[in-house]
PDB file of C-alpha atoms in Angstrom:
ATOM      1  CA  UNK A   8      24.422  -2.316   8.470  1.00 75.00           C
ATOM      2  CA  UNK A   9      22.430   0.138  10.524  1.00 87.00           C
ATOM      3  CA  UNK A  10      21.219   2.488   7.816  1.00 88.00           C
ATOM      4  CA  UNK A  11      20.070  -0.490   5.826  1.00 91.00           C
ATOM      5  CA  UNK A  12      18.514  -2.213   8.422  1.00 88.00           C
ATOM      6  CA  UNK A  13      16.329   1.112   9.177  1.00 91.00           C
ATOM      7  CA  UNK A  14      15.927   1.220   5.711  1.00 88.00           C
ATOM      8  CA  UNK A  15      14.170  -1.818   5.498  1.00 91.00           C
ATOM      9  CA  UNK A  16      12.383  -1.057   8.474  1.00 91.00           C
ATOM     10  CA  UNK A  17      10.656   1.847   7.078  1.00 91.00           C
ATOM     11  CA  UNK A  18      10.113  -0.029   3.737  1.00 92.00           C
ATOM     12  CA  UNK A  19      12.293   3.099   2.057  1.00 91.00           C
ATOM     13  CA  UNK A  20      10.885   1.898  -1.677  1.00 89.00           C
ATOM     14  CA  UNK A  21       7.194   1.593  -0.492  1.00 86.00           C
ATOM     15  CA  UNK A  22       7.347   5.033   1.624  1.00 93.00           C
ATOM     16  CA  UNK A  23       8.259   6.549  -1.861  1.00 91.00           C
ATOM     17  CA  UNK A  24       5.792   5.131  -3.810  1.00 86.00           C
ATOM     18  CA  UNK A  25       2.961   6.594  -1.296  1.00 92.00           C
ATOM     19  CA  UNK A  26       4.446  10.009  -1.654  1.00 94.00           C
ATOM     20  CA  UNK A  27       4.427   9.509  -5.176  1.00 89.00           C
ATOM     21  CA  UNK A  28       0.807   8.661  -4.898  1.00 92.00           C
ATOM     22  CA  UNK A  29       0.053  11.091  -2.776  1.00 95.00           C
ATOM     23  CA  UNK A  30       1.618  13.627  -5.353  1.00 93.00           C
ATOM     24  CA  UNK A  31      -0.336  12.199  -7.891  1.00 92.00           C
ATOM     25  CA  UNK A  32      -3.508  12.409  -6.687  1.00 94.00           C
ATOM     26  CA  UNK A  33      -2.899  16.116  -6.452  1.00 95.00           C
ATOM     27  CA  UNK A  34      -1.864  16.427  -9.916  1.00 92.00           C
ATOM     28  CA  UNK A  35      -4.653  14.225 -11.683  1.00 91.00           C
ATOM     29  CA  UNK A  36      -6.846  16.332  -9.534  1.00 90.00           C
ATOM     30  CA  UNK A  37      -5.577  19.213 -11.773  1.00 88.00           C
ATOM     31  CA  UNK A  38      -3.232  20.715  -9.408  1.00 87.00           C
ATOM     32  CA  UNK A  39       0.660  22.599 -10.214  1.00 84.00           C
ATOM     33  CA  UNK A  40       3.731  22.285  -8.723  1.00 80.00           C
ATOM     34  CA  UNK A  41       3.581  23.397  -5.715  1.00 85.00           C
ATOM     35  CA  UNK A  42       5.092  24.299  -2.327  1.00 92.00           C
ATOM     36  CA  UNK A  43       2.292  22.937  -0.402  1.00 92.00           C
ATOM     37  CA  UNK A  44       1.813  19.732  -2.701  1.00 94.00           C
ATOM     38  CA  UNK A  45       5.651  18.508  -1.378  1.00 95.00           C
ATOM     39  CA  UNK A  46       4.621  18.871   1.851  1.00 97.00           C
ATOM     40  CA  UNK A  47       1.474  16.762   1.467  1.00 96.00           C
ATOM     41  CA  UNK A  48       3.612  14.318  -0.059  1.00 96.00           C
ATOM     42  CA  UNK A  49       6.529  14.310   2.389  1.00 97.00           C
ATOM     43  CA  UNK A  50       3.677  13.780   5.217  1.00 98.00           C
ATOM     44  CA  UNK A  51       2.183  10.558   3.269  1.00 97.00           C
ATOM     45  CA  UNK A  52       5.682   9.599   3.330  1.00 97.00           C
ATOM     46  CA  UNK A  53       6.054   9.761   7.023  1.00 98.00           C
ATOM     47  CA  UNK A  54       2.791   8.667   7.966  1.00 98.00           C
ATOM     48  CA  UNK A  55       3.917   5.517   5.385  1.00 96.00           C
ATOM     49  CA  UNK A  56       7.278   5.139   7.553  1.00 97.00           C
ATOM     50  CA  UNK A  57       5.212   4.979  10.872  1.00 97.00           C
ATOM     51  CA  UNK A  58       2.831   2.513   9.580  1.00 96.00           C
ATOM     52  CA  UNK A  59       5.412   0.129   8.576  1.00 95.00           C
ATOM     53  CA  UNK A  60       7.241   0.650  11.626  1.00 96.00           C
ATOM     54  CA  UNK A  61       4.400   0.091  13.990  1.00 96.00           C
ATOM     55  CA  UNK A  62       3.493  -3.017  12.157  1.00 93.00           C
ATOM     56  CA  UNK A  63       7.056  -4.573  12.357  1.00 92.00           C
ATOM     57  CA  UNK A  64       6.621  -3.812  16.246  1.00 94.00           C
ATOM     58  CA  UNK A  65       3.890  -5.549  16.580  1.00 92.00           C
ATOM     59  CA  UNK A  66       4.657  -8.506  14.471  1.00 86.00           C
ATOM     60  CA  UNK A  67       8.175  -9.415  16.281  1.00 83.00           C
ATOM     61  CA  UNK A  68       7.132 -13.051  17.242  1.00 81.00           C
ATOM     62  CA  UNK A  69       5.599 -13.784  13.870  1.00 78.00           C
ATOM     63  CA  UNK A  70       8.042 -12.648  12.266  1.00 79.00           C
ATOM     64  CA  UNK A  71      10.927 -14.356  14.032  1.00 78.00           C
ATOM     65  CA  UNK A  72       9.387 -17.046  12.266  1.00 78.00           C
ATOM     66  CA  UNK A  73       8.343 -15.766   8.912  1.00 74.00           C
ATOM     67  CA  UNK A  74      11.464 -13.677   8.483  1.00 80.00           C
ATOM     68  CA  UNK A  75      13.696 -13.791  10.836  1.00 82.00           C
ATOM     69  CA  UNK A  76      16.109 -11.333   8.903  1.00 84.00           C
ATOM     70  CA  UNK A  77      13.873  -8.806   9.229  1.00 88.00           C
ATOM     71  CA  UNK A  78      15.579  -5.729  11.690  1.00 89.00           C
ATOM     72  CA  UNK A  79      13.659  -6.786  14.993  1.00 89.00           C
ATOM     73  CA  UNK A  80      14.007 -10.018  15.495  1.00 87.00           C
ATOM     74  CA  UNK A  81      17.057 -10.085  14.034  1.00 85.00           C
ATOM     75  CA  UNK A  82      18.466  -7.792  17.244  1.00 85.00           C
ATOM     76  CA  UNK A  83      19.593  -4.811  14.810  1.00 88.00           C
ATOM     77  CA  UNK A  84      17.041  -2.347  15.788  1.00 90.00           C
ATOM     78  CA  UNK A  85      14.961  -2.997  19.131  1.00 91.00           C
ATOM     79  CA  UNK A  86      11.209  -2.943  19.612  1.00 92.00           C
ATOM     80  CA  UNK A  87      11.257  -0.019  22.080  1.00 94.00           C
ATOM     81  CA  UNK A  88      13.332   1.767  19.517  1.00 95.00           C
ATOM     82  CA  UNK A  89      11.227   0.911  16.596  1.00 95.00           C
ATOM     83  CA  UNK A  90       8.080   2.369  18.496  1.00 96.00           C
ATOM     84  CA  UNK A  91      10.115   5.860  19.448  1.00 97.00           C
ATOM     85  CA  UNK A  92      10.408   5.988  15.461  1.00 97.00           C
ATOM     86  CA  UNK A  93       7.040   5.173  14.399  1.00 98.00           C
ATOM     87  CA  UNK A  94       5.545   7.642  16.872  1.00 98.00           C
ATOM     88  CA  UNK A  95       7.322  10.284  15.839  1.00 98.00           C
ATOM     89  CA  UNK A  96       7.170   9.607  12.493  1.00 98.00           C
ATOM     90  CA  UNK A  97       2.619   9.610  12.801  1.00 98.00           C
ATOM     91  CA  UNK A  98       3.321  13.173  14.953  1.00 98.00           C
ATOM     92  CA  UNK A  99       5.975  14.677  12.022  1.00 98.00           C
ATOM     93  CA  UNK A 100       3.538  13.829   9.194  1.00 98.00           C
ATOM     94  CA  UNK A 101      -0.065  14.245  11.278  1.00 98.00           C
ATOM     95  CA  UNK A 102       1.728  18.318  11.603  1.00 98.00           C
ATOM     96  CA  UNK A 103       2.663  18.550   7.681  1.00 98.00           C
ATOM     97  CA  UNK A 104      -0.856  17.711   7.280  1.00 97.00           C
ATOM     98  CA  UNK A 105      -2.199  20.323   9.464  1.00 98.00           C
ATOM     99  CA  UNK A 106       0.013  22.614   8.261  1.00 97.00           C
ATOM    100  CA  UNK A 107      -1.131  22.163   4.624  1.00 96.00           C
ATOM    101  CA  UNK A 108      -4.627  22.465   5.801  1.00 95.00           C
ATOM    102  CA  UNK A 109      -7.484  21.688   8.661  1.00 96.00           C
ATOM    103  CA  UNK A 110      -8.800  18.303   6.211  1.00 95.00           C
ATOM    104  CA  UNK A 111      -5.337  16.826   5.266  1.00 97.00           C
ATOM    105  CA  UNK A 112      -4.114  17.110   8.982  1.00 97.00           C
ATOM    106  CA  UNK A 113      -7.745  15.567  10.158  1.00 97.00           C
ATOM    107  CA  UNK A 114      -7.176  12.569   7.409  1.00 97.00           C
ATOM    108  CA  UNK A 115      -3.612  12.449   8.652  1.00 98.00           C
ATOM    109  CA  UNK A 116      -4.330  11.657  12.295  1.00 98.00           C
ATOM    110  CA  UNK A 117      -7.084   9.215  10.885  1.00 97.00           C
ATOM    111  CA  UNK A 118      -4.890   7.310   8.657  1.00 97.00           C
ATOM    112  CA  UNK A 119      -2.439   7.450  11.860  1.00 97.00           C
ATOM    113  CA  UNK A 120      -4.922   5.463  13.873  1.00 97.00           C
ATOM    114  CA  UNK A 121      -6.279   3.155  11.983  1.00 96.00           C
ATOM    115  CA  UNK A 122      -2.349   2.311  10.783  1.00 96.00           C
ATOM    116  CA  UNK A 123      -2.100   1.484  14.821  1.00 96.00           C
ATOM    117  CA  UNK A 124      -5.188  -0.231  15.402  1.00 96.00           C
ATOM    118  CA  UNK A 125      -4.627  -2.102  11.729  1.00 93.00           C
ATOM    119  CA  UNK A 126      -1.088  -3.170  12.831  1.00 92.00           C
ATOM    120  CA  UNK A 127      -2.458  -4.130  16.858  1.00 92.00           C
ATOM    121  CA  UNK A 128      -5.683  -6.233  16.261  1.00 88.00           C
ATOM    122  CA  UNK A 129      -7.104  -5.527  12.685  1.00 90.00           C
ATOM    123  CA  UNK A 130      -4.353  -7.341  10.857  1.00 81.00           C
ATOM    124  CA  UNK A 131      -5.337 -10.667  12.319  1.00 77.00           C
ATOM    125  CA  UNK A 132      -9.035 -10.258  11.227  1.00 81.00           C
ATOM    126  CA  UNK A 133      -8.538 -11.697   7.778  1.00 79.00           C
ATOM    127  CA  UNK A 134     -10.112  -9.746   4.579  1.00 83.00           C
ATOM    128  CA  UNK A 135     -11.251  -7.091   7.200  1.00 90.00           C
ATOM    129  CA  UNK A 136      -7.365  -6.576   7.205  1.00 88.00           C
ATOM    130  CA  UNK A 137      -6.797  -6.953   3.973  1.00 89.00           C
ATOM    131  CA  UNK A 138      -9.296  -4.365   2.852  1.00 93.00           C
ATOM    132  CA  UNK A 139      -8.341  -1.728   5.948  1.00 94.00           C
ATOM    133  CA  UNK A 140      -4.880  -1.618   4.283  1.00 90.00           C
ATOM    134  CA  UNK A 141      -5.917  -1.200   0.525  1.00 94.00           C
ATOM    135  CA  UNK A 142      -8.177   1.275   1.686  1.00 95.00           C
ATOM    136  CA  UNK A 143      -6.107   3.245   3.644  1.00 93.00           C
ATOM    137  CA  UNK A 144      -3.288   3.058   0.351  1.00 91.00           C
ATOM    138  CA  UNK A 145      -6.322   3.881  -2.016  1.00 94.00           C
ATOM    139  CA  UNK A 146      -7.140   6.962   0.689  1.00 94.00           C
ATOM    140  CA  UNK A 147      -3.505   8.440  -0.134  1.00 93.00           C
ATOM    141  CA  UNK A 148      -4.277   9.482  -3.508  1.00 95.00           C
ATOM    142  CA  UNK A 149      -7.280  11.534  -2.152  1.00 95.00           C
ATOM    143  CA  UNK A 150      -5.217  13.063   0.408  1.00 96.00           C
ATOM    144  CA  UNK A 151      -3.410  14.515  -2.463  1.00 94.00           C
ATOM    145  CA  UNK A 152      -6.383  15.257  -3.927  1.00 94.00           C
ATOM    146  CA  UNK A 153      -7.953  16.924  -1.118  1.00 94.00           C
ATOM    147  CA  UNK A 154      -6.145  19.905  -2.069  1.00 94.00           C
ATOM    148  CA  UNK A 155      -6.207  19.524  -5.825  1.00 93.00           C
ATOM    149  CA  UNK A 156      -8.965  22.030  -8.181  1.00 92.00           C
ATOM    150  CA  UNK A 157     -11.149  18.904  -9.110  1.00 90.00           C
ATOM    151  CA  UNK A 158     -10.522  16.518  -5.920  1.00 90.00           C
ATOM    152  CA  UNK A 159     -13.132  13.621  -7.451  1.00 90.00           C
ATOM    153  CA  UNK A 160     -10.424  13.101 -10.291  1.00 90.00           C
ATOM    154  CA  UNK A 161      -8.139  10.988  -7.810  1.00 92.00           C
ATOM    155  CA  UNK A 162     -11.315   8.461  -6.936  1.00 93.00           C
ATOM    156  CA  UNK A 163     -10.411   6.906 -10.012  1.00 93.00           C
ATOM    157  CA  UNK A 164      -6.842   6.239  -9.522  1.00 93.00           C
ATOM    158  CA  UNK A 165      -7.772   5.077  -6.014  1.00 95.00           C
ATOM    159  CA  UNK A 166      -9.811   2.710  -6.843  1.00 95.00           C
ATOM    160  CA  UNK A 167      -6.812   0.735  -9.256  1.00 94.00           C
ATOM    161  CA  UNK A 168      -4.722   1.282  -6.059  1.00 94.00           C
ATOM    162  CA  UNK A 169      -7.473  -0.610  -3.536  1.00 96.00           C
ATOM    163  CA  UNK A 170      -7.941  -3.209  -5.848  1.00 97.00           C
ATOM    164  CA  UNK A 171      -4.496  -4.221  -6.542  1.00 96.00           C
ATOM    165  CA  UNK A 172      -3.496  -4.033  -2.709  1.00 94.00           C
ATOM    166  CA  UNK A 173      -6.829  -5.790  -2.108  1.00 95.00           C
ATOM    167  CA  UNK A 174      -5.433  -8.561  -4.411  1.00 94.00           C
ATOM    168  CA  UNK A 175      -1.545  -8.277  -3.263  1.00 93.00           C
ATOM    169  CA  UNK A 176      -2.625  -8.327   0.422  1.00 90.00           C
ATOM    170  CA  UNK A 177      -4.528 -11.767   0.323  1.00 90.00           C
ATOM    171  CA  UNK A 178      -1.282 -13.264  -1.531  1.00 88.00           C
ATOM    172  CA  UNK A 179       0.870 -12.451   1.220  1.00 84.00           C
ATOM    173  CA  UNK A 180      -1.389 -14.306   3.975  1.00 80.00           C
ATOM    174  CA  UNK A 181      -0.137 -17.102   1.067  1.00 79.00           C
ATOM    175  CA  UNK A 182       3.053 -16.168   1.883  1.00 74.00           C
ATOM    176  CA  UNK A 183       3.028 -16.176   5.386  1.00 72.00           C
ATOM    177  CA  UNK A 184       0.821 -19.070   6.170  1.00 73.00           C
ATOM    178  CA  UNK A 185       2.899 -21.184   8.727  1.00 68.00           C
ATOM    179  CA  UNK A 186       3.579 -18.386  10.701  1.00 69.00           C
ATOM    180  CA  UNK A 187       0.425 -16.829  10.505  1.00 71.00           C
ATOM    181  CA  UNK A 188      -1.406 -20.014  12.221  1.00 71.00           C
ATOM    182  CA  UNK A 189       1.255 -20.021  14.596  1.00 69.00           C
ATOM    183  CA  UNK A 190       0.717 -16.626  15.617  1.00 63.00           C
ATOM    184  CA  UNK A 191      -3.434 -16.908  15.073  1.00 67.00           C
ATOM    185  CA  UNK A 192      -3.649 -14.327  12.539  1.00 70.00           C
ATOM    186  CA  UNK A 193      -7.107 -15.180  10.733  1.00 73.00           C
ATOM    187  CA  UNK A 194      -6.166 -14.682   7.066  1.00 76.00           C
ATOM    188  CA  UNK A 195      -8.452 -15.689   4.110  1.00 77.00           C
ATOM    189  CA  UNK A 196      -5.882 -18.458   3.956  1.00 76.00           C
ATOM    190  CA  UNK A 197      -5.657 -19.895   7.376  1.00 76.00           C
ATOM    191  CA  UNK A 198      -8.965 -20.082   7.909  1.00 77.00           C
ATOM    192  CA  UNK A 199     -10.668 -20.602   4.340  1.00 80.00           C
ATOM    193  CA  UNK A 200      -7.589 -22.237   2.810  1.00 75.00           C
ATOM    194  CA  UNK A 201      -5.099 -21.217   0.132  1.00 81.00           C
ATOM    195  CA  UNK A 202      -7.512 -22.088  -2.529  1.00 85.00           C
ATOM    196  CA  UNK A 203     -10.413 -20.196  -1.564  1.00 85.00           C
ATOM    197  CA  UNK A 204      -7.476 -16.977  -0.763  1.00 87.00           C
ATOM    198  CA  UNK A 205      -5.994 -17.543  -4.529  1.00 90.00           C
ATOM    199  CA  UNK A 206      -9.448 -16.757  -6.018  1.00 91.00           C
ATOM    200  CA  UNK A 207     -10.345 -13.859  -3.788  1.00 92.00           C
ATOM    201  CA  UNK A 208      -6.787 -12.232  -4.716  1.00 93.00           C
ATOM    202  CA  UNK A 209      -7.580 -13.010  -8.564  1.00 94.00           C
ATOM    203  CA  UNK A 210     -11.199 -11.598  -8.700  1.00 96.00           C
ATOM    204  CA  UNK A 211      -9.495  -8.350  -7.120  1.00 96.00           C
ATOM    205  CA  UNK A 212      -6.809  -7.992  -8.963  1.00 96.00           C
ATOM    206  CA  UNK A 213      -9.275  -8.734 -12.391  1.00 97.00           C
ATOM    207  CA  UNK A 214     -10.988  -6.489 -11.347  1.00 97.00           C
ATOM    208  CA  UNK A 215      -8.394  -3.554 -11.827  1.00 96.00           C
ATOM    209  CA  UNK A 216      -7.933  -4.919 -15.619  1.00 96.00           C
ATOM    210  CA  UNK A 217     -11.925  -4.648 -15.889  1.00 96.00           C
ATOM    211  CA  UNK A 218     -11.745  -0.864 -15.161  1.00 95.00           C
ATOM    212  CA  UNK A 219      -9.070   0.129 -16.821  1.00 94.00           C
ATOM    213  CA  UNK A 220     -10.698   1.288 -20.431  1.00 94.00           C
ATOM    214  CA  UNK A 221     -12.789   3.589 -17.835  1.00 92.00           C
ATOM    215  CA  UNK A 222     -10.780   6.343 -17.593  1.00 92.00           C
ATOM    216  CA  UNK A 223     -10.321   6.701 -21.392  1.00 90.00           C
ATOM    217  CA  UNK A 224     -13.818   7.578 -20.956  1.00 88.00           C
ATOM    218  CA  UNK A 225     -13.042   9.965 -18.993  1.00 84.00           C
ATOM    219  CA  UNK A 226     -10.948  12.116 -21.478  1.00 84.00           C
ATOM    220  CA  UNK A 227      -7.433  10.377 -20.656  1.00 86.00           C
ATOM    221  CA  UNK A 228      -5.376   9.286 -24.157  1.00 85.00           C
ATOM    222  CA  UNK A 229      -3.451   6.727 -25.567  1.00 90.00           C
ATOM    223  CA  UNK A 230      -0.204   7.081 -23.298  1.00 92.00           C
ATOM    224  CA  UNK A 231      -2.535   6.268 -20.476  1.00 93.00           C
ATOM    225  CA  UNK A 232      -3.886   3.316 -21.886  1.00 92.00           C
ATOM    226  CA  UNK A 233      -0.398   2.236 -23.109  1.00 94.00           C
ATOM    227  CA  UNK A 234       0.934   2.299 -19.591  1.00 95.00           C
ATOM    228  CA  UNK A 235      -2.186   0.744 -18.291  1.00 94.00           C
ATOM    229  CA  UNK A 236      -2.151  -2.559 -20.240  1.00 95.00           C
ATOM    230  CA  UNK A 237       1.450  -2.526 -20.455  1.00 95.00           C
ATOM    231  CA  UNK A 238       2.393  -2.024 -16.709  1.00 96.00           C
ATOM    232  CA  UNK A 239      -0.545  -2.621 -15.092  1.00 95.00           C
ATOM    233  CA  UNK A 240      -2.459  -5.779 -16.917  1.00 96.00           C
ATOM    234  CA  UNK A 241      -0.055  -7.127 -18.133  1.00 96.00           C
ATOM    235  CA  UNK A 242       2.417  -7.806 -14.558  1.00 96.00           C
ATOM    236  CA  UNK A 243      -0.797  -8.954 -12.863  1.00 96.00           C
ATOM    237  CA  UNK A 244      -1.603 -11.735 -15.717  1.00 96.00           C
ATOM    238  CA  UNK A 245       1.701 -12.595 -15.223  1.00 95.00           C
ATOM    239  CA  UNK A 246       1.683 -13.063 -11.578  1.00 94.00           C
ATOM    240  CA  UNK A 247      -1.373 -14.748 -11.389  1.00 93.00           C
ATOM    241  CA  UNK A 248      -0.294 -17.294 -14.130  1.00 92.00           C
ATOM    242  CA  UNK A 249       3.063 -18.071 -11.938  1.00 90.00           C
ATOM    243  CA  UNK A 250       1.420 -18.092  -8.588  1.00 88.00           C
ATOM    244  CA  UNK A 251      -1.580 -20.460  -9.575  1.00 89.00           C
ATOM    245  CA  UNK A 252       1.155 -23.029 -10.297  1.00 79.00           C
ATOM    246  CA  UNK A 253       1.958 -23.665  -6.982  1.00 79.00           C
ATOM    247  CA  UNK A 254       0.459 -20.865  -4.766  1.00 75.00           C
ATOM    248  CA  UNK A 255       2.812 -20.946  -1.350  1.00 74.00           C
ATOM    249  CA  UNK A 256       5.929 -21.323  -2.955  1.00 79.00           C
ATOM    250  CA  UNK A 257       5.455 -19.013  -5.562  1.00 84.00           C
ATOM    251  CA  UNK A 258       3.231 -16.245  -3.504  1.00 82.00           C
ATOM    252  CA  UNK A 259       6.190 -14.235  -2.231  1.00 84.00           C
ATOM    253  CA  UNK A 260       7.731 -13.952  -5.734  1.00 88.00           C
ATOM    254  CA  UNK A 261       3.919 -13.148  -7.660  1.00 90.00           C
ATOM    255  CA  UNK A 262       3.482 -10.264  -4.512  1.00 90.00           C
ATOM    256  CA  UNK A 263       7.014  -8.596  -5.852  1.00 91.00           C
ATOM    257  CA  UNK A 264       5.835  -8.860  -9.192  1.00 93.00           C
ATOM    258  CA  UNK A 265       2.804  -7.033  -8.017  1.00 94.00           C
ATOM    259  CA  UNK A 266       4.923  -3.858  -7.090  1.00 90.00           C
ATOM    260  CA  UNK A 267       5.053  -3.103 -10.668  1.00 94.00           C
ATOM    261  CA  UNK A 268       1.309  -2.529 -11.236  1.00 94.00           C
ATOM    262  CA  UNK A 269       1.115  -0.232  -8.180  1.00 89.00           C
ATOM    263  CA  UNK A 270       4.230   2.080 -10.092  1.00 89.00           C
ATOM    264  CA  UNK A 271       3.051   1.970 -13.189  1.00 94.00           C
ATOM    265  CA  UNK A 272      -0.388   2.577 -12.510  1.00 93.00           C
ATOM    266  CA  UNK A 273       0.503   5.927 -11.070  1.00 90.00           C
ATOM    267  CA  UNK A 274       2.792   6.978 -14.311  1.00 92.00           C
ATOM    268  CA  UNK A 275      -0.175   5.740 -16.039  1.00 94.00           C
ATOM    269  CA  UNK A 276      -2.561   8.551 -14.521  1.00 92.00           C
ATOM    270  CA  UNK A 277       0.203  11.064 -14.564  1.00 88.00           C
ATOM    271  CA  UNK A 278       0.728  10.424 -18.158  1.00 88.00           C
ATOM    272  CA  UNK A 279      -2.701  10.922 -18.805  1.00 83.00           C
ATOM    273  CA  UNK A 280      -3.273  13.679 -16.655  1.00 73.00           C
ATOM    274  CA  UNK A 281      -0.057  15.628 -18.458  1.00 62.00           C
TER     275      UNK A 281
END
């Protein structure tokens, strides 16, 4: 019960995919496998687990609400505890950085920071949120990059990741609407409504089909632009379809569906990288 409870805590599956993305940034900047690479993605993996941590710390009352079966207020793991882990977790992968190099520990103590101050007061600011988050997701593949022979080649794949987190993030102030006014968190659907939040989320996550021919341009094949329409246009159509039907009830569902885009557009670069 414990080890899934911290599991959940950390957001295990999401840590991975930012060390993936991390890693990939490296590689479409026209990096090799190596040593230094799996350290820079081990520290986007911690810096990940602190983030979420942090943010489930700070969101105890909302989410005894929201989702009460979450591992705070739930009782399994307590706040204190959960801040002991998320500051160690920052300090473990703010090092790795350093170690790798002066400008990948620099962006690591950043990113550490502004994963605080995002989880304390910028949450509750609304798209400000919204976009701190998707850019500080989209900043992970340069991190990788940072050390990578051509570093500019991971703007591209950073730019599907802000725009699809852009989109994902607005859907899940859908999600959380009751308990977000309760707790005065200032989402584009408290205080615009969920109408005006539904087409914000679709013009971002449009957006990410719009530029996807782009990188074919940019010497990537056809495996890239298989992968692209396949698991990146084609889950956010879907989601978008479902959630328009009735967008609170569906929103949690249509921001899991959204996962896929995020995985797939990664495989897609790598593909296309390879």
């Amino acid at each position: 019960m414990i080890v899934i409870a911290w599991l959940r805590l950390l957001r295990a599956g999401n840590c991975t995919i930012i060390a993936l993305a991390a890693y990939t940034g490296y590689l479409v900047g026209g990096g090799t496998y190596t040593f230094e690479a799996l350290l820079l993605a081990l520290s986007a993996l911690l810096i990940s687990a602190g983030g979420n941590t942090i943010n489930d710390y700070f969101d105890a009352e909302i989410d005894a609400v929201n989702k009460p079966w979450r591992p705070i207020p739930s009782g399994i793991i307590s706040r204190e505890t959960a801040l002991a882990a998320s500051i160690l977790a920052f300090l473990a992968g703010t090092a790795l950085g350093f170690y790798v190099s002066p400008a990948c520990g620099l962006l690591a103590a950043v990113a550490s920071a502004l994963l605080t101050l995002y989880s304390w007061k910028i949450k509750r600011k609304g798209l400000l949120g919204n976009l701190t988050i998707a850019g500080l997701s989209a900043l992970n593949l340069v991190y990788g990059g940072l050390i990578a022979p051509k570093p500019l080649y991971s703007l591209m794949p950073a730019a599907y990741a802000f725009l699809i987190i852009t989109g994902r993030e607005i859907l899940k102030g859908l999600e959380d609407v009751v308990g977000d006014r309760m707790g005065e968190v200032k989402t584009l659907a408290v205080v615009r409504g969920e109408k005006y939040a539904l087409i914000a989320s679709t013009l971002a996550l449009m957006g990410v089909i719009a530029i996807s021919p782009i990188p074919l341009a940019m010497g990537y094949g056809p495996a890239y632009f298989a992968m692209a329409v396949l698991g990146v246009d084609l889950p956010i159509i879907v989601s978008l379809a479902y959630v328009w039907g009735e967008p609170i009830r569906r929103a949690w569902r249509a921001t899991r569906i959204l996962k896929i885009p995020l995985f797939a557009g990664l495989l897609a670069f790598l593909l296309g990288a390879g």
